[in-house]
């Protein structure tokens, strides 16, 4: 039977930043898994068109860790105004249970 988990999407400056955020979120059990991939972004900033290569970081978490993960991203993101998007996604039960188990014990950042 399908179940729901929370998927977070955020774009960061480079692969190093994506790896750092992703590994730390998983180590702290805020996310069960982190994926990253390159994108090309076009946006207005300070009244001018910008075009940048960025890295998208996808983080999978449980509903119970949603707000903790959002707070972690806000505190540790490299941008002044980060895009932090999240939504519920339906997954197969085995994967959903793994996400919940992987995020079941929160470890405080030292």
PDB file of C-alpha atoms in Angstrom:
ATOM      1  CA  UNK A   1       0.000   0.000   0.000  1.00  0.00           C
ATOM      2  CA  UNK A   2       1.422   3.439  -0.904  1.00  0.00           C
ATOM      3  CA  UNK A   3       2.365   5.932   1.769  1.00  0.00           C
ATOM      4  CA  UNK A   4       3.529   9.563   1.847  1.00  0.00           C
ATOM      5  CA  UNK A   5       6.884  11.135   2.632  1.00  0.00           C
ATOM      6  CA  UNK A   6       8.102  14.727   2.316  1.00  0.00           C
ATOM      7  CA  UNK A   7      10.375  15.766  -0.547  1.00  0.00           C
ATOM      8  CA  UNK A   8      12.460  18.942  -0.209  1.00  0.00           C
ATOM      9  CA  UNK A   9      13.945  20.812  -3.160  1.00  0.00           C
ATOM     10  CA  UNK A  10      16.565  23.528  -2.835  1.00  0.00           C
ATOM     11  CA  UNK A  11      19.092  24.934  -5.304  1.00  0.00           C
ATOM     12  CA  UNK A  12      22.616  25.662  -4.066  1.00  0.00           C
ATOM     13  CA  UNK A  13      25.741  27.302  -5.478  1.00  0.00           C
ATOM     14  CA  UNK A  14      27.796  24.205  -6.297  1.00  0.00           C
ATOM     15  CA  UNK A  15      28.289  20.457  -5.837  1.00  0.00           C
ATOM     16  CA  UNK A  16      30.431  20.988  -2.736  1.00  0.00           C
ATOM     17  CA  UNK A  17      27.609  22.872  -0.991  1.00  0.00           C
ATOM     18  CA  UNK A  18      25.045  20.245  -2.038  1.00  0.00           C
ATOM     19  CA  UNK A  19      27.242  17.450  -0.719  1.00  0.00           C
ATOM     20  CA  UNK A  20      27.861  19.268   2.570  1.00  0.00           C
ATOM     21  CA  UNK A  21      24.177  20.028   3.223  1.00  0.00           C
ATOM     22  CA  UNK A  22      23.021  16.613   2.074  1.00  0.00           C
ATOM     23  CA  UNK A  23      25.522  14.610   4.120  1.00  0.00           C
ATOM     24  CA  UNK A  24      24.893  16.641   7.250  1.00  0.00           C
ATOM     25  CA  UNK A  25      21.100  16.355   6.942  1.00  0.00           C
ATOM     26  CA  UNK A  26      21.408  12.570   6.590  1.00  0.00           C
ATOM     27  CA  UNK A  27      23.962  12.294   9.434  1.00  0.00           C
ATOM     28  CA  UNK A  28      21.600  14.237  11.714  1.00  0.00           C
ATOM     29  CA  UNK A  29      18.721  11.947  10.659  1.00  0.00           C
ATOM     30  CA  UNK A  30      16.766  14.914   9.328  1.00  0.00           C
ATOM     31  CA  UNK A  31      16.703  13.261   5.902  1.00  0.00           C
ATOM     32  CA  UNK A  32      16.925   9.632   4.851  1.00  0.00           C
ATOM     33  CA  UNK A  33      18.510  10.380   1.496  1.00  0.00           C
ATOM     34  CA  UNK A  34      19.989  13.270  -0.481  1.00  0.00           C
ATOM     35  CA  UNK A  35      20.274  13.483  -4.267  1.00  0.00           C
ATOM     36  CA  UNK A  36      21.848  16.255  -6.313  1.00  0.00           C
ATOM     37  CA  UNK A  37      22.016  17.192  -9.978  1.00  0.00           C
ATOM     38  CA  UNK A  38      23.096  20.204 -12.065  1.00  0.00           C
ATOM     39  CA  UNK A  39      20.650  22.766 -13.430  1.00  0.00           C
ATOM     40  CA  UNK A  40      20.770  26.083 -15.293  1.00  0.00           C
ATOM     41  CA  UNK A  41      18.838  28.894 -13.564  1.00  0.00           C
ATOM     42  CA  UNK A  42      17.567  32.193 -14.979  1.00  0.00           C
ATOM     43  CA  UNK A  43      16.141  34.765 -12.585  1.00  0.00           C
ATOM     44  CA  UNK A  44      15.933  38.464 -11.777  1.00  0.00           C
ATOM     45  CA  UNK A  45      18.135  39.681  -8.919  1.00  0.00           C
ATOM     46  CA  UNK A  46      18.734  43.330  -8.034  1.00  0.00           C
ATOM     47  CA  UNK A  47      16.840  44.335 -11.173  1.00  0.00           C
ATOM     48  CA  UNK A  48      19.066  42.394 -13.584  1.00  0.00           C
ATOM     49  CA  UNK A  49      18.672  39.090 -15.379  1.00  0.00           C
ATOM     50  CA  UNK A  50      20.969  36.437 -13.930  1.00  0.00           C
ATOM     51  CA  UNK A  51      21.980  33.094 -15.405  1.00  0.00           C
ATOM     52  CA  UNK A  52      23.805  30.627 -13.184  1.00  0.00           C
ATOM     53  CA  UNK A  53      24.767  26.999 -13.064  1.00  0.00           C
ATOM     54  CA  UNK A  54      23.467  25.603  -9.784  1.00  0.00           C
ATOM     55  CA  UNK A  55      22.986  22.246  -8.119  1.00  0.00           C
ATOM     56  CA  UNK A  56      19.561  21.023  -7.008  1.00  0.00           C
ATOM     57  CA  UNK A  57      19.497  19.144  -3.740  1.00  0.00           C
ATOM     58  CA  UNK A  58      16.572  16.783  -3.149  1.00  0.00           C
ATOM     59  CA  UNK A  59      16.072  15.555   0.400  1.00  0.00           C
ATOM     60  CA  UNK A  60      13.592  12.876   1.460  1.00  0.00           C
ATOM     61  CA  UNK A  61      12.222  12.944   4.971  1.00  0.00           C
ATOM     62  CA  UNK A  62       9.299  11.939   7.157  1.00  0.00           C
ATOM     63  CA  UNK A  63       6.416  14.221   8.052  1.00  0.00           C
ATOM     64  CA  UNK A  64       7.715  14.241  11.643  1.00  0.00           C
ATOM     65  CA  UNK A  65      11.036  15.802  10.525  1.00  0.00           C
ATOM     66  CA  UNK A  66       9.620  18.296   8.023  1.00  0.00           C
ATOM     67  CA  UNK A  67       9.981  21.446  10.150  1.00  0.00           C
ATOM     68  CA  UNK A  68      13.356  20.418  11.591  1.00  0.00           C
ATOM     69  CA  UNK A  69      14.732  19.843   8.097  1.00  0.00           C
ATOM     70  CA  UNK A  70      13.318  23.164   6.862  1.00  0.00           C
ATOM     71  CA  UNK A  71      14.957  24.971   9.784  1.00  0.00           C
ATOM     72  CA  UNK A  72      18.265  23.175   9.149  1.00  0.00           C
ATOM     73  CA  UNK A  73      18.261  24.228   5.492  1.00  0.00           C
ATOM     74  CA  UNK A  74      17.400  27.844   6.372  1.00  0.00           C
ATOM     75  CA  UNK A  75      20.251  28.032   8.913  1.00  0.00           C
ATOM     76  CA  UNK A  76      22.887  26.335   6.759  1.00  0.00           C
ATOM     77  CA  UNK A  77      22.071  27.419   3.198  1.00  0.00           C
ATOM     78  CA  UNK A  78      24.698  29.389   1.282  1.00  0.00           C
ATOM     79  CA  UNK A  79      22.213  31.915  -0.198  1.00  0.00           C
ATOM     80  CA  UNK A  80      20.688  34.959   1.489  1.00  0.00           C
ATOM     81  CA  UNK A  81      17.301  34.050  -0.020  1.00  0.00           C
ATOM     82  CA  UNK A  82      17.244  30.286  -0.543  1.00  0.00           C
ATOM     83  CA  UNK A  83      14.475  28.482  -2.382  1.00  0.00           C
ATOM     84  CA  UNK A  84      13.151  25.838  -0.018  1.00  0.00           C
ATOM     85  CA  UNK A  85      10.259  23.923  -1.531  1.00  0.00           C
ATOM     86  CA  UNK A  86       8.580  20.889  -0.020  1.00  0.00           C
ATOM     87  CA  UNK A  87       5.658  18.691  -0.845  1.00  0.00           C
ATOM     88  CA  UNK A  88       4.160  15.340   0.071  1.00  0.00           C
ATOM     89  CA  UNK A  89       4.845  12.562  -2.396  1.00  0.00           C
ATOM     90  CA  UNK A  90       3.392   9.092  -2.606  1.00  0.00           C
ATOM     91  CA  UNK A  91       5.933   6.272  -2.425  1.00  0.00           C
ATOM     92  CA  UNK A  92       5.854   2.502  -2.169  1.00  0.00           C
ATOM     93  CA  UNK A  93       5.457   1.211   1.378  1.00  0.00           C
ATOM     94  CA  UNK A  94       8.910  -0.384   1.616  1.00  0.00           C
ATOM     95  CA  UNK A  95      10.630   2.885   0.677  1.00  0.00           C
ATOM     96  CA  UNK A  96       8.346   4.963   2.892  1.00  0.00           C
ATOM     97  CA  UNK A  97       9.032   2.739   5.874  1.00  0.00           C
ATOM     98  CA  UNK A  98      12.788   3.028   5.228  1.00  0.00           C
ATOM     99  CA  UNK A  99      12.521   6.853   5.193  1.00  0.00           C
ATOM    100  CA  UNK A 100      10.605   6.848   8.469  1.00  0.00           C
ATOM    101  CA  UNK A 101      13.044   4.420  10.107  1.00  0.00           C
ATOM    102  CA  UNK A 102      16.058   6.374   8.807  1.00  0.00           C
ATOM    103  CA  UNK A 103      14.785   9.626  10.309  1.00  0.00           C
ATOM    104  CA  UNK A 104      13.387   8.183  13.524  1.00  0.00           C
ATOM    105  CA  UNK A 105      16.065   9.410  15.940  1.00  0.00           C
ATOM    106  CA  UNK A 106      17.055  13.072  15.765  1.00  0.00           C
ATOM    107  CA  UNK A 107      20.658  13.785  16.655  1.00  0.00           C
ATOM    108  CA  UNK A 108      21.299  17.349  17.833  1.00  0.00           C
ATOM    109  CA  UNK A 109      23.970  19.259  15.916  1.00  0.00           C
ATOM    110  CA  UNK A 110      27.035  19.652  18.114  1.00  0.00           C
TER     111      UNK A 110
END
